[in-house]
Short mmCIF file of the C-alpha atoms (twelve columns), coordinates in Angstrom:
data_MODEL
# 
_entry.id   MODEL 
# 
loop_
_atom_site.group_PDB 
_atom_site.id 
_atom_site.type_symbol 
_atom_site.label_atom_id 
_atom_site.label_alt_id 
_atom_site.label_comp_id 
_atom_site.label_asym_id 
_atom_site.label_seq_id 
_atom_site.Cartn_x 
_atom_site.Cartn_y 
_atom_site.Cartn_z 
_atom_site.pdbx_PDB_model_num 
ATOM 1  C CA . MET A 1  18.017 11.675 -43.851 1 
ATOM 2  C CA . LYS A 2  14.655 10.408 -42.921 1 
ATOM 3  C CA . LYS A 3  13.754 10.596 -46.343 1 
ATOM 4  C CA . PHE A 4  16.820 8.259  -47.338 1 
ATOM 5  C CA . ILE A 5  16.144 5.843  -44.628 1 
ATOM 6  C CA . THR A 6  12.135 5.574  -46.265 1 
ATOM 7  C CA . ASP A 7  13.677 4.490  -49.364 1 
ATOM 8  C CA . ALA A 8  16.053 2.112  -48.154 1 
ATOM 9  C CA . PHE A 9  12.786 0.858  -46.464 1 
ATOM 10 C CA . LYS A 10 10.953 0.748  -49.290 1 
ATOM 11 C CA . ILE A 11 13.422 -1.270 -51.180 1 
ATOM 12 C CA . ALA A 12 14.376 -4.005 -48.629 1 
ATOM 13 C CA . LEU A 13 9.441  -4.465 -48.002 1 
ATOM 14 C CA . ILE A 14 10.256 -5.096 -52.057 1 
ATOM 15 C CA . ILE A 15 12.803 -7.964 -51.723 1 
ATOM 16 C CA . THR A 16 11.686 -9.303 -48.266 1 
ATOM 17 C CA . GLY A 17 7.210  -9.334 -47.641 1 
ATOM 18 C CA . ASN A 18 8.741  -8.303 -44.145 1 
ATOM 19 C CA . LYS A 19 8.200  -4.918 -42.368 1 
ATOM 20 C CA . ARG A 20 10.493 -5.240 -39.215 1 
ATOM 21 C CA . TRP A 21 13.601 -6.955 -41.547 1 
ATOM 22 C CA . SER A 22 12.851 -3.335 -43.917 1 
ATOM 23 C CA . ILE A 23 13.101 -1.926 -41.029 1 
ATOM 24 C CA . VAL A 24 16.206 -3.295 -39.193 1 
ATOM 25 C CA . ILE A 25 17.684 -3.514 -42.863 1 
ATOM 26 C CA . ALA A 26 17.075 -0.198 -43.686 1 
ATOM 27 C CA . ILE A 27 18.438 1.557  -40.599 1 
ATOM 28 C CA . LEU A 28 22.014 -1.052 -41.020 1 
ATOM 29 C CA . TYR A 29 22.470 0.057  -44.450 1 
ATOM 30 C CA . LEU A 30 22.103 3.344  -43.650 1 
ATOM 31 C CA . THR A 31 24.765 3.264  -40.468 1 
ATOM 32 C CA . VAL A 32 27.357 1.671  -42.810 1 
ATOM 33 C CA . LEU A 33 26.978 4.951  -44.792 1 
ATOM 34 C CA . ASN A 34 26.660 6.941  -41.996 1 
ATOM 35 C CA . MET A 35 29.441 5.922  -40.777 1 
ATOM 36 C CA . ALA A 36 31.523 5.041  -43.553 1 
ATOM 37 C CA . THR A 37 30.960 8.716  -44.473 1 
ATOM 38 C CA . ILE A 38 32.360 9.998  -40.679 1 
ATOM 39 C CA . TYR A 39 34.990 7.493  -41.165 1 
ATOM 40 C CA . GLY A 40 36.460 9.439  -44.669 1 
ATOM 41 C CA . LEU A 41 35.307 13.299 -43.808 1 
ATOM 42 C CA . LEU A 42 37.932 13.169 -40.821 1 
ATOM 43 C CA . HIS A 43 40.396 11.648 -43.119 1 
ATOM 44 C CA . LEU A 44 39.987 14.046 -45.177 1 
ATOM 45 C CA . LEU A 45 40.635 16.508 -42.382 1 
ATOM 46 C CA . GLN A 46 42.960 15.117 -40.428 1 
ATOM 47 C CA . GLY A 47 45.893 16.935 -40.903 1 
ATOM 48 C CA . LEU A 48 43.408 20.886 -40.095 1 
ATOM 49 C CA . ALA A 49 43.134 19.392 -36.805 1 
ATOM 50 C CA . ASP A 50 45.143 18.441 -33.394 1 
ATOM 51 C CA . GLY A 51 41.440 17.018 -32.171 1 
ATOM 52 C CA . ILE A 52 40.441 15.598 -35.552 1 
ATOM 53 C CA . THR A 53 43.471 12.747 -35.413 1 
ATOM 54 C CA . LYS A 54 42.036 11.595 -32.051 1 
ATOM 55 C CA . LEU A 55 38.584 11.486 -33.171 1 
ATOM 56 C CA . LEU A 56 40.122 9.446  -35.781 1 
ATOM 57 C CA . ILE A 57 40.630 6.491  -33.025 1 
ATOM 58 C CA . LEU A 58 36.979 5.876  -32.151 1 
ATOM 59 C CA . PHE A 59 36.948 4.009  -35.417 1 
ATOM 60 C CA . SER A 60 40.075 1.409  -33.719 1 
ATOM 61 C CA . TYR A 61 39.422 -1.480 -32.923 1 
ATOM 62 C CA . PRO A 62 37.866 -1.671 -29.081 1 
ATOM 63 C CA . TYR A 63 36.035 1.902  -29.849 1 
ATOM 64 C CA . ILE A 64 34.571 0.672  -33.099 1 
ATOM 65 C CA . ASP A 65 32.016 -0.962 -30.897 1 
ATOM 66 C CA . ILE A 66 30.754 1.959  -29.602 1 
ATOM 67 C CA . SER A 67 30.955 4.624  -32.556 1 
ATOM 68 C CA . ILE A 68 28.611 1.486  -34.207 1 
ATOM 69 C CA . ALA A 69 26.335 1.401  -30.912 1 
ATOM 70 C CA . LEU A 70 25.840 5.230  -31.171 1 
ATOM 71 C CA . MET A 71 25.881 5.044  -35.126 1 
ATOM 72 C CA . LEU A 72 22.383 3.119  -34.336 1 
ATOM 73 C CA . GLY A 73 21.351 4.368  -31.453 1 
ATOM 74 C CA . PHE A 74 20.965 7.544  -33.388 1 
ATOM 75 C CA . ASN A 75 19.394 5.895  -36.916 1 
ATOM 76 C CA . THR A 76 17.232 4.364  -34.927 1 
ATOM 77 C CA . TRP A 77 16.102 7.250  -32.959 1 
ATOM 78 C CA . LEU A 78 15.539 9.407  -36.436 1 
ATOM 79 C CA . LEU A 79 12.826 6.369  -36.777 1 
ATOM 80 C CA . THR A 80 11.466 6.191  -33.808 1 
ATOM 81 C CA . PRO A 81 7.392  6.257  -34.997 1 
ATOM 82 C CA . PHE A 82 7.888  3.299  -37.484 1 
ATOM 83 C CA . ASP A 83 3.832  3.758  -37.936 1 
ATOM 84 C CA . SER A 84 5.083  6.108  -39.992 1 
ATOM 85 C CA . LEU A 85 6.750  4.911  -42.300 1 
ATOM 86 C CA . TYR A 86 4.272  2.111  -42.906 1 
# 
């Protein structure tokens, strides 16, 4: 996953030319992709277990903000030494 983040950072750096905005764009892009992947997998596995339907509640309105914040925090944690990107 870190390789994908660095590739997204390189593309954003070429487009924007600004290092800070490139990091923000890369983290936001990866967060959207992770959320879509998790949501899709939960829908595919919905009939297998009862707990999965309860996890889908995290993607409803009041709880989606918490889910997005957790995913943003996780993706930022993966990139904590931002100097390694440069």
